Short mmCIF file of C-alpha atoms and ligand atoms in Angstrom, two decimals:
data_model
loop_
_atom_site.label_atom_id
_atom_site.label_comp_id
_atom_site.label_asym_id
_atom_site.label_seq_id
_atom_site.Cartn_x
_atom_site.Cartn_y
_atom_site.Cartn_z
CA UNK A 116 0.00 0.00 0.00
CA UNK A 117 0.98 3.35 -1.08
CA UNK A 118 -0.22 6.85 -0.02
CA UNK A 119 0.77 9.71 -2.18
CA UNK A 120 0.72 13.19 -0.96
CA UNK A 121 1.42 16.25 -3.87
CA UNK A 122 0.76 20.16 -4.22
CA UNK A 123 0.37 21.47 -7.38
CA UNK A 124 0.88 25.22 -7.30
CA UNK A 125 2.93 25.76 -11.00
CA UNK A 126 -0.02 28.70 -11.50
CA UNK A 127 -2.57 30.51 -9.55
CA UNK A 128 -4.42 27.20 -8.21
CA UNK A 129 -3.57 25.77 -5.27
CA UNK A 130 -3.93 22.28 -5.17
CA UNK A 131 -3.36 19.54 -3.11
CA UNK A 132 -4.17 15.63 -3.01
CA UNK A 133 -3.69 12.62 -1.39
CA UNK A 134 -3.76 8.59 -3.79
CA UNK A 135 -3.84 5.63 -1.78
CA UNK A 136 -2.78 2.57 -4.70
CA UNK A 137 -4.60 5.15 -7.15
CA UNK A 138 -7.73 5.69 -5.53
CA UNK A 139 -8.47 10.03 -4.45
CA UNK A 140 -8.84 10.37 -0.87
CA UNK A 141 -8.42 13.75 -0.91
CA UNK A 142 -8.43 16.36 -3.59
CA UNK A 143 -8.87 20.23 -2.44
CA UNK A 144 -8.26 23.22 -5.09
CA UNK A 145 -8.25 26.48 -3.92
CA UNK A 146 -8.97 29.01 -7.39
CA UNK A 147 -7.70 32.11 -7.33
CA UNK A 148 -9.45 33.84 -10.46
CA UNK A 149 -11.63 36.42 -8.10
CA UNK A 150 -8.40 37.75 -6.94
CA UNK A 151 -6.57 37.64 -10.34
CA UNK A 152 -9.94 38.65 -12.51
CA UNK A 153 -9.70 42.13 -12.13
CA UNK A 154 -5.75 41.96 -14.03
CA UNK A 155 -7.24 39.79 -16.44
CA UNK A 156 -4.38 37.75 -15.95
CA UNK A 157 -2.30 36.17 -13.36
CA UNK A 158 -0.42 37.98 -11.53
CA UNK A 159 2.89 36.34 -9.92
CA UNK A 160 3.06 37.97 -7.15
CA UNK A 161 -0.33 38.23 -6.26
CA UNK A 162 -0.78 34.62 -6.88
CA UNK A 163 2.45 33.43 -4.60
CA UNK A 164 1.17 35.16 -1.75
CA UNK A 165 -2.63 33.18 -1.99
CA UNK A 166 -0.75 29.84 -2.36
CA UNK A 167 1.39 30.55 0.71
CA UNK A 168 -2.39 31.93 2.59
CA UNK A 169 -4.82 28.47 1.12
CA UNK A 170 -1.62 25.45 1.32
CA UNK A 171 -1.70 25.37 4.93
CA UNK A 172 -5.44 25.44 5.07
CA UNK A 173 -6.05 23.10 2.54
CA UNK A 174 -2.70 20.62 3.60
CA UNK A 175 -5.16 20.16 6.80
CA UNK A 176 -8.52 19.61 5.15
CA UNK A 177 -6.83 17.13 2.83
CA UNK A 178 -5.60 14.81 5.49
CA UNK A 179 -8.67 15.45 8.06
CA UNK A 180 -10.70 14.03 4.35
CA UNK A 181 -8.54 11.47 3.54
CA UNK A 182 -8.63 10.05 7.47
CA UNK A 183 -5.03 9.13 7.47
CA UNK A 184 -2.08 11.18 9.74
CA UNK A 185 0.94 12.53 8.02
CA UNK A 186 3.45 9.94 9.28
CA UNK A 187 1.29 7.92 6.87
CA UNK A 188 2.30 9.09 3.69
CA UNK A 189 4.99 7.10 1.89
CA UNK A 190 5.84 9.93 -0.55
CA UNK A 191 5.74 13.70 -0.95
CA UNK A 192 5.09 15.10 -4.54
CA UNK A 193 5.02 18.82 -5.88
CA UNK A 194 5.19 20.37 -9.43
CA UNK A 195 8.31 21.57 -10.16
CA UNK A 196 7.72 22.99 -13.63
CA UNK A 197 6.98 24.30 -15.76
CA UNK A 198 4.68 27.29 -14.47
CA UNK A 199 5.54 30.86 -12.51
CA UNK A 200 9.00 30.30 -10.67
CA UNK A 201 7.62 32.27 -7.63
CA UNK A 202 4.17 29.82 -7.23
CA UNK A 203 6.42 26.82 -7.90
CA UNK A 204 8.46 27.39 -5.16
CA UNK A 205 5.97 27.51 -2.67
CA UNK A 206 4.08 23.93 -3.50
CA UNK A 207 7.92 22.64 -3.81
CA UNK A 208 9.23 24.16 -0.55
CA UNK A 209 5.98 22.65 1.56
CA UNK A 210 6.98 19.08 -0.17
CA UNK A 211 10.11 18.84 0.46
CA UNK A 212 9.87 20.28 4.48
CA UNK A 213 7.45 17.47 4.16
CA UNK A 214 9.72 15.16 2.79
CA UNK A 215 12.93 16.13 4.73
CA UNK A 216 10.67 15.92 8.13
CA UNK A 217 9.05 12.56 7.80
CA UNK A 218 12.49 10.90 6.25
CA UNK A 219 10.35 9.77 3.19
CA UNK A 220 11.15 10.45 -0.67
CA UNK A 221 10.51 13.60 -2.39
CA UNK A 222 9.32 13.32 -6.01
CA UNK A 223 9.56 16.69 -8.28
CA UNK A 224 6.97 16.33 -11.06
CA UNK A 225 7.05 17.79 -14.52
CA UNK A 226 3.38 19.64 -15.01
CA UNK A 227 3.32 18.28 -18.40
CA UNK A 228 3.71 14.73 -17.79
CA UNK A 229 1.17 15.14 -14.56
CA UNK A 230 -1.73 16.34 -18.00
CA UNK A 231 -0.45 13.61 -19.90
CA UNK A 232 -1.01 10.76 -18.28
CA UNK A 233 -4.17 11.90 -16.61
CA UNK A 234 -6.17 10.24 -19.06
CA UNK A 235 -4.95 6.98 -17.74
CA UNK A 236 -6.24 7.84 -14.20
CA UNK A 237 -7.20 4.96 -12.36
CA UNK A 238 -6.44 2.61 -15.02
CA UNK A 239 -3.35 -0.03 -14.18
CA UNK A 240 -1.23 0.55 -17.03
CA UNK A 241 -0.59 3.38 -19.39
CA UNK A 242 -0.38 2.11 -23.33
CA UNK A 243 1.39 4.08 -25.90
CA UNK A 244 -0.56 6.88 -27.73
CA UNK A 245 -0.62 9.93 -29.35
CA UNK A 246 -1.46 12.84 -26.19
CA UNK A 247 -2.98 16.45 -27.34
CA UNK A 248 -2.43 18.59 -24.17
CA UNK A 249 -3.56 21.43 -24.01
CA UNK A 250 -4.22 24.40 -21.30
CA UNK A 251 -3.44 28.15 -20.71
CA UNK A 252 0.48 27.43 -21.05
CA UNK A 253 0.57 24.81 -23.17
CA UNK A 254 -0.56 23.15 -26.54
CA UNK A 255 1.40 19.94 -28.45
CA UNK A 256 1.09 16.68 -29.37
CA UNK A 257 3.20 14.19 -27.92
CA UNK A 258 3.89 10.64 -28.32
CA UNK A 259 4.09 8.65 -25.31
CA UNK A 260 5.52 4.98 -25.81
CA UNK A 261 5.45 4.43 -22.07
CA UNK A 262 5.61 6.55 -18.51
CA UNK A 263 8.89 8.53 -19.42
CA UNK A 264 9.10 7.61 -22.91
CA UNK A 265 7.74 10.92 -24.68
CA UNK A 266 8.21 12.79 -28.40
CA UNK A 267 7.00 15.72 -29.24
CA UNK A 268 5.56 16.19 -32.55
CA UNK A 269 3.83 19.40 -32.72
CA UNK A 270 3.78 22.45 -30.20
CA UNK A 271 2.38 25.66 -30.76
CA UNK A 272 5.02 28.58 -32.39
CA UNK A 273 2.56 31.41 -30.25
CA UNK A 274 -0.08 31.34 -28.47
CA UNK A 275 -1.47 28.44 -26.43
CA UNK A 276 -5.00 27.13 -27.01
CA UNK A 277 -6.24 27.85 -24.03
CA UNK A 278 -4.55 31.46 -23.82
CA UNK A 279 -6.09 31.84 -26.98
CA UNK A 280 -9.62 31.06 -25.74
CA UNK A 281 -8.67 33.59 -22.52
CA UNK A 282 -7.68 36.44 -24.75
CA UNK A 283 -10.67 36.07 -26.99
CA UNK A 284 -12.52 35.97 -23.77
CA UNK A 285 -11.14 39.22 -22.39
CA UNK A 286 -12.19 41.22 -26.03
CA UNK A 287 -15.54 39.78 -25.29
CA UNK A 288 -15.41 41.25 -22.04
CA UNK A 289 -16.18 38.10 -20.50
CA UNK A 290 -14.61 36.70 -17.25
CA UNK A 291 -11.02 35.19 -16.90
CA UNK A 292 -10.52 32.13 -17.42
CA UNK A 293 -12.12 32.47 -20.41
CA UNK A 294 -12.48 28.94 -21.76
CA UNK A 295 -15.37 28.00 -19.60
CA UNK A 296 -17.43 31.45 -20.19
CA UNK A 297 -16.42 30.91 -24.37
CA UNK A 298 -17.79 27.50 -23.92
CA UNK A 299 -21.29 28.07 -21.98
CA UNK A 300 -21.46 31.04 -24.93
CA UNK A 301 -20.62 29.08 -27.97
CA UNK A 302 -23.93 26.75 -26.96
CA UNK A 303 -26.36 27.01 -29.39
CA UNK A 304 -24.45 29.60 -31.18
CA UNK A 305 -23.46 29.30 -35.40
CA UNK A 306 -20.13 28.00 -35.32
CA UNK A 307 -20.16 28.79 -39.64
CA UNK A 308 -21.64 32.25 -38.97
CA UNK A 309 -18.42 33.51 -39.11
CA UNK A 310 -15.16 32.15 -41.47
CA UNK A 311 -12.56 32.16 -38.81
CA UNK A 312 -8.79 30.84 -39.87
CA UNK A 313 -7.39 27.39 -39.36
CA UNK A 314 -3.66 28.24 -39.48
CA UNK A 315 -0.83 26.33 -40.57
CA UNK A 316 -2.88 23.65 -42.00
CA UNK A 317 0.20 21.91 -43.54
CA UNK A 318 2.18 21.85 -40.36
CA UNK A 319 2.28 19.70 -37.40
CA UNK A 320 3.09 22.74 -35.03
CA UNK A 321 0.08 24.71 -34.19
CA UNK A 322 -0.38 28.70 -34.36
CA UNK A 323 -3.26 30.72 -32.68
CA UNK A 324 -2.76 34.18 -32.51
CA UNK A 325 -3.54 34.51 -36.39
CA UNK A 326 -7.25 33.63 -35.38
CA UNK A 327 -7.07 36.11 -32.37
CA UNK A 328 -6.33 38.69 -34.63
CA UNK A 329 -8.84 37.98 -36.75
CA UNK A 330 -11.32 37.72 -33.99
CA UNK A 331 -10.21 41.64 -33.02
CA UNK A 332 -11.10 42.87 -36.80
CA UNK A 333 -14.39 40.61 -37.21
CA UNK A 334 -15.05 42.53 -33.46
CA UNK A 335 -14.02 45.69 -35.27
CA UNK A 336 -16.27 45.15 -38.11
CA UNK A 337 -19.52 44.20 -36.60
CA UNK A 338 -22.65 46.11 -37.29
CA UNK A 339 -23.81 48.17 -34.54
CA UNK A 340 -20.36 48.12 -33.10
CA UNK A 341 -20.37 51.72 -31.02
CA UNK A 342 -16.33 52.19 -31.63
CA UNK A 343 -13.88 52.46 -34.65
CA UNK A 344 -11.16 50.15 -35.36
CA UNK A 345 -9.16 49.52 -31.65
CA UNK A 346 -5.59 49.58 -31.98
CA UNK A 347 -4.31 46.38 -31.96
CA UNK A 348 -2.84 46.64 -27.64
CA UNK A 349 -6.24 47.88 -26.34
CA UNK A 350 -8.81 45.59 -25.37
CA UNK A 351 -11.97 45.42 -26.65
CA UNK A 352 -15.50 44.87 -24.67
CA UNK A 353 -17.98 43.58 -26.67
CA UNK A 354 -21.04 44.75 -24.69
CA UNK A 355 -22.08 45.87 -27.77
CA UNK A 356 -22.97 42.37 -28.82
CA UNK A 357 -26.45 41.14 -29.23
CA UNK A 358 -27.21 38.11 -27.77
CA UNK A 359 -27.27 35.73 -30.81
CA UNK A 360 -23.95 37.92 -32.24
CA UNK A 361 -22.12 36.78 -28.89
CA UNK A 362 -22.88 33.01 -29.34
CA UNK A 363 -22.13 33.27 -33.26
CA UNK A 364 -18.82 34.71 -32.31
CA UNK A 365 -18.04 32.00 -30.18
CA UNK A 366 -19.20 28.98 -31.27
CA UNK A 367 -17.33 30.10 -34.46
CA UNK A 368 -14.10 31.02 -32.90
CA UNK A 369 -14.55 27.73 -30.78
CA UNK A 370 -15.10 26.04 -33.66
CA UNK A 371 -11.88 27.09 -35.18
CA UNK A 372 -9.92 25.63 -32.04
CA UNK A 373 -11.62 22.63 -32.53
CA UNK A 374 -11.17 21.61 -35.96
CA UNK A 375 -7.50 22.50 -36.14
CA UNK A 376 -6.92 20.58 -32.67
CA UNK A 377 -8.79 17.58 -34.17
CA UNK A 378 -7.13 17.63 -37.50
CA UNK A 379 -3.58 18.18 -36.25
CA UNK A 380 -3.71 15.14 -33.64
CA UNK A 381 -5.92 12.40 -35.30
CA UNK A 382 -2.83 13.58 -38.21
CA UNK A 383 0.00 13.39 -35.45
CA UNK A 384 -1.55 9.73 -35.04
CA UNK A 385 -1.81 8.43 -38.07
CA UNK A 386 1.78 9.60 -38.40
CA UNK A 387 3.18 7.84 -35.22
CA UNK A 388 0.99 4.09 -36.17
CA UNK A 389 -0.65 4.60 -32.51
CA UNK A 390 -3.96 2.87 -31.94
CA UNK A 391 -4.88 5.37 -29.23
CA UNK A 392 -5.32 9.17 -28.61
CA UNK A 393 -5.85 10.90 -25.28
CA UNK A 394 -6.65 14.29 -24.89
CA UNK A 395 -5.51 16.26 -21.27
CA UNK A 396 -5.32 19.96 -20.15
CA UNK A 397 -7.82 22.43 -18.89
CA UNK A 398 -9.09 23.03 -22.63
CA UNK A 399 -9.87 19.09 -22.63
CA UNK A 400 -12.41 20.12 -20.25
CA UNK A 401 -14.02 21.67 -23.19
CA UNK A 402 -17.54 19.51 -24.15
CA UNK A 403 -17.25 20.33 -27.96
CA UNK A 404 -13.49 19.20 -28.04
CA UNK A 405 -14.71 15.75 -26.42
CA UNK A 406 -17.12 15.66 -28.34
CA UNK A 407 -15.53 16.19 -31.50
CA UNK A 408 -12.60 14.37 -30.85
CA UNK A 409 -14.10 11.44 -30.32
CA UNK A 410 -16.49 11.30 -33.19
CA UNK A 411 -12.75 11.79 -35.39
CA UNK A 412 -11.20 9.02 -33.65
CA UNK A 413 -14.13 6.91 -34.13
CA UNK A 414 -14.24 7.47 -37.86
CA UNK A 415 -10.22 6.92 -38.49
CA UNK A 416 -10.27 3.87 -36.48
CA UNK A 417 -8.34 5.16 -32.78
CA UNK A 418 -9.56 4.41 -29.50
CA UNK A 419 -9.90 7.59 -27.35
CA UNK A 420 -9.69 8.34 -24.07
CA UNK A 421 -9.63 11.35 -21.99
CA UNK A 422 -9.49 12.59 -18.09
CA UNK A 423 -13.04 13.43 -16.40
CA UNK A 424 -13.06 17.31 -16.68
CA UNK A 425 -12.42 17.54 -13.05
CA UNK A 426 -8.99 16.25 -13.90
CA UNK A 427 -8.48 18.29 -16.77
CA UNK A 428 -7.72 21.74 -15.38
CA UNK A 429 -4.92 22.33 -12.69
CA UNK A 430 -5.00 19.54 -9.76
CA UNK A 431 -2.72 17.93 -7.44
CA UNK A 432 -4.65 14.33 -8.41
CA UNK A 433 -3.10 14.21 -11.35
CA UNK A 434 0.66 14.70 -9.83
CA UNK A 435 -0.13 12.04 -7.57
CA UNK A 436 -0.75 10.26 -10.20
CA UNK A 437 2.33 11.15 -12.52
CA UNK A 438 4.36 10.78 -8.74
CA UNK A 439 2.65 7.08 -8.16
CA UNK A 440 4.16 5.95 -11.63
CA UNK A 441 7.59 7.28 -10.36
CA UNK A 442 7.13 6.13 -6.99
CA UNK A 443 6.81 2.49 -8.75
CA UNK A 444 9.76 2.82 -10.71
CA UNK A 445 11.71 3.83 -7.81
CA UNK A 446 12.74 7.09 -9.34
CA UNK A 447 12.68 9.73 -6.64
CA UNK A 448 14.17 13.21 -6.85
CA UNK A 449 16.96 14.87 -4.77
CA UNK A 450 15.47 18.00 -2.64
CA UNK A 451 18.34 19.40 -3.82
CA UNK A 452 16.60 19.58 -7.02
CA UNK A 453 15.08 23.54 -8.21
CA UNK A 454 12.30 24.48 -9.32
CA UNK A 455 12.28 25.04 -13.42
CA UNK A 456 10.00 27.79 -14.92
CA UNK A 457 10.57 26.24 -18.36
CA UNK A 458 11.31 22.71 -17.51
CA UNK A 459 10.97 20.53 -20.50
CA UNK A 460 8.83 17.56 -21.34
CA UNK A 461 11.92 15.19 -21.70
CA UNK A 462 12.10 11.08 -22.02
CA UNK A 463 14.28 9.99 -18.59
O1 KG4 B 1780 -4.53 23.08 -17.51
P1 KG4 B 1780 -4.97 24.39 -17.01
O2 KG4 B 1780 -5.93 24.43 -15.84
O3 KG4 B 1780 -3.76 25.30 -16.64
C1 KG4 B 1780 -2.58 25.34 -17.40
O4 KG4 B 1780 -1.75 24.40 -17.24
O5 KG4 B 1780 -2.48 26.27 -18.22
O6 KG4 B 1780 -5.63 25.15 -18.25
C2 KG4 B 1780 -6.22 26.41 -18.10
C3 KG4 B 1780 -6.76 26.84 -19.45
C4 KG4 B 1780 -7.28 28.27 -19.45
O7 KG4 B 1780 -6.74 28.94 -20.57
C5 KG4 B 1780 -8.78 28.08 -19.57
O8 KG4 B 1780 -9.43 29.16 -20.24
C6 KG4 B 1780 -8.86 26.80 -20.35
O9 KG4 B 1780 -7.84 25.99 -19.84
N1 KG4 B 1780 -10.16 26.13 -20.17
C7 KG4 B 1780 -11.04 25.90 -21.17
C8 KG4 B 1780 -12.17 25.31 -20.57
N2 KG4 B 1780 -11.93 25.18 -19.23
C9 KG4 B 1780 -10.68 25.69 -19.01
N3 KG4 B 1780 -10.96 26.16 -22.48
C10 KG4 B 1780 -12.03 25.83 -23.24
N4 KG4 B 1780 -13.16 25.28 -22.75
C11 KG4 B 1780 -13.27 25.01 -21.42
N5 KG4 B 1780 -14.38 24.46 -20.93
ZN1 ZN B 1781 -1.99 22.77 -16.45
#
């Protein structure tokens, strides 16, 4: 029997679980978009200080929920990149105290990998396959032969999907994170209301601030709009927008995302001979995507599998999870080892 106890604090959510053999006992997230919402972006600073106020709170919550003491737990687990060096430091720090005070191992956890396998949570083996992750930081295909074993294919040359989605969002004037508000939106909307680019269609790297851009002149454009042209650093608010016009605008601009994720992986896995795809990140929380994705790999012949949508956006399950695979292997990390803002997705 195993427990595994990991923070996950590489942005502005604090998280922190607790796996026993693979099963949650405990999973608390403290958000902190109220507090960065009115920046319309994370602030660093702002958002080190909140994970340093909730950890402690939530460190106790977690183990009162999961019933167990912590002299229990066989390993201690934190993200240690890539993310904001300052919020890293603090879910690091608090695992390797941990680590250092109950003489057990400390495992340093590469954010990526903790999306990637996520799909596979709960399941007893991961199987090779063709990953799309993709979040606020992050968008690539990858293929994963086995835990550790990992290729990228494609990454995005700009923007991220999910930064994409926030930006978009924010010239909307909608609230941040801006996925989830896009999302409840797009429903019911026209996603071919509006043509909308798919860029670098030949490539297997993806691009996304092309269709920003575009989303800033269409903006510009539409009828009844009260205000000229904006220049292209001030942000828009779409107030403006009719009802309907909203939805159009994002079910099409949604739909954009979509198609070129879909096209670019079920591509990235015909490429690699994979029978599988997964899908992980906070965009995979996305219902279209899902949706979409899986009617694609049902047509071209791939099983599919993604992470319940709880696990898809920041969480410490899912570095327990990446940390329980180590912990197996008997890889464990030095606490000697930093922190890494830009840490790679590397094969070990
Ligand atoms: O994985 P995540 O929680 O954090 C990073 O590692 O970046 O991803 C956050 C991103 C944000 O950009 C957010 O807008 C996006 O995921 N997101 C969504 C949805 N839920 C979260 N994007 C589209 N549809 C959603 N339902
Ligand atoms: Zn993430």
């Amino acid at each position: 029997m195993s427990i595994i106890l990991a923070l996950e604090t590489s942005c502005d959510e604090t998280a922190i679980a607790i796996l026993r053999d693979g099963v949650v006992l405990a999973s608390e997230i403290a958000s902190q978009s109220v507090e960065h919402e009115k920046f319309g972006g994370v602030v660093p600073e702002v958002a080190s200080r909140n994970h340093l106020i909730h950890a402690p709170r939530l460190l106790e919550k977690a183990i009162r929920d999961a019933t167990i003491e912590l002299r229990d737990v066989n390993a201690f687990a934190a993200t240690s990149g890539p993310g904001l060096a300052s919020s890293l430091m603090i879910g690091a720090s608090i695992a390797k105290g941990l680590a250092i005070g109950f003489h057990k191992p400390y495992l340093a956890i590469n954010h990526l990998e903790g999306h990637l396998l996520s799909p596979f949570f709960g399941s007893p083996e991961i199987l090779p396959n063709v990953s799309l992750v993709v979040s606020g930081g992050h968008t690539m295909t990858v293929l994963v032969r086995a835990v550790g074993d990992y290729r990228i294919i494609g990454r995005t040359v700009d923007d991220a999907a999910g930064e994409a989605f926030d930006k978009v969002a924010k010239m909307l004037g909608l609230r941040y994170p801006g996925g989830p508000e896009i999302e409840r939106h797009a429903r019911g909307g026209n996603p071919t209301r509006f043509d909308l680019p798919r860029s670098m269609p030949d490539s297997e790297n993806f691009s996304f601030s092309g269709l920003k851009t575009a989303v800033r002149y269409l903006l510009a454009k539409l009828p009844n709009s009260k205000r000229e042209y904006a220049p292209a650093n001030q942000d828009m608010t779409a107030e403006f927008l009719d009802n309907a016009t909203m939805s159009d605008v994002c079910a099409s601009f949604q739909q954009a995302i979509i198609d070129v994720l879909v096209t670019k992986t079920i591509a990235a896995a015909r490429n690699a001979k994979v029978q599988l795809i997964t899908v992980s990140g906070g965009v995979s929380s996305n219902a279209a995507l899902r949706a979409e994705m899986e009617n694609a790999c049902q047509r071209a012949g791939f099983a599919f599998r993604c992470a319940e949508p709880r696990l898809c956006t920041d969480n410490a399950a899912m570095i327990a999870f990446a940390a329980s695979q180590r912990l197996s292997a008997k890889t464990f990390s030095s606490v000697k080892e930093e922190i890494d803002p830009n840490l790679a997705l590397v094969s070990n």
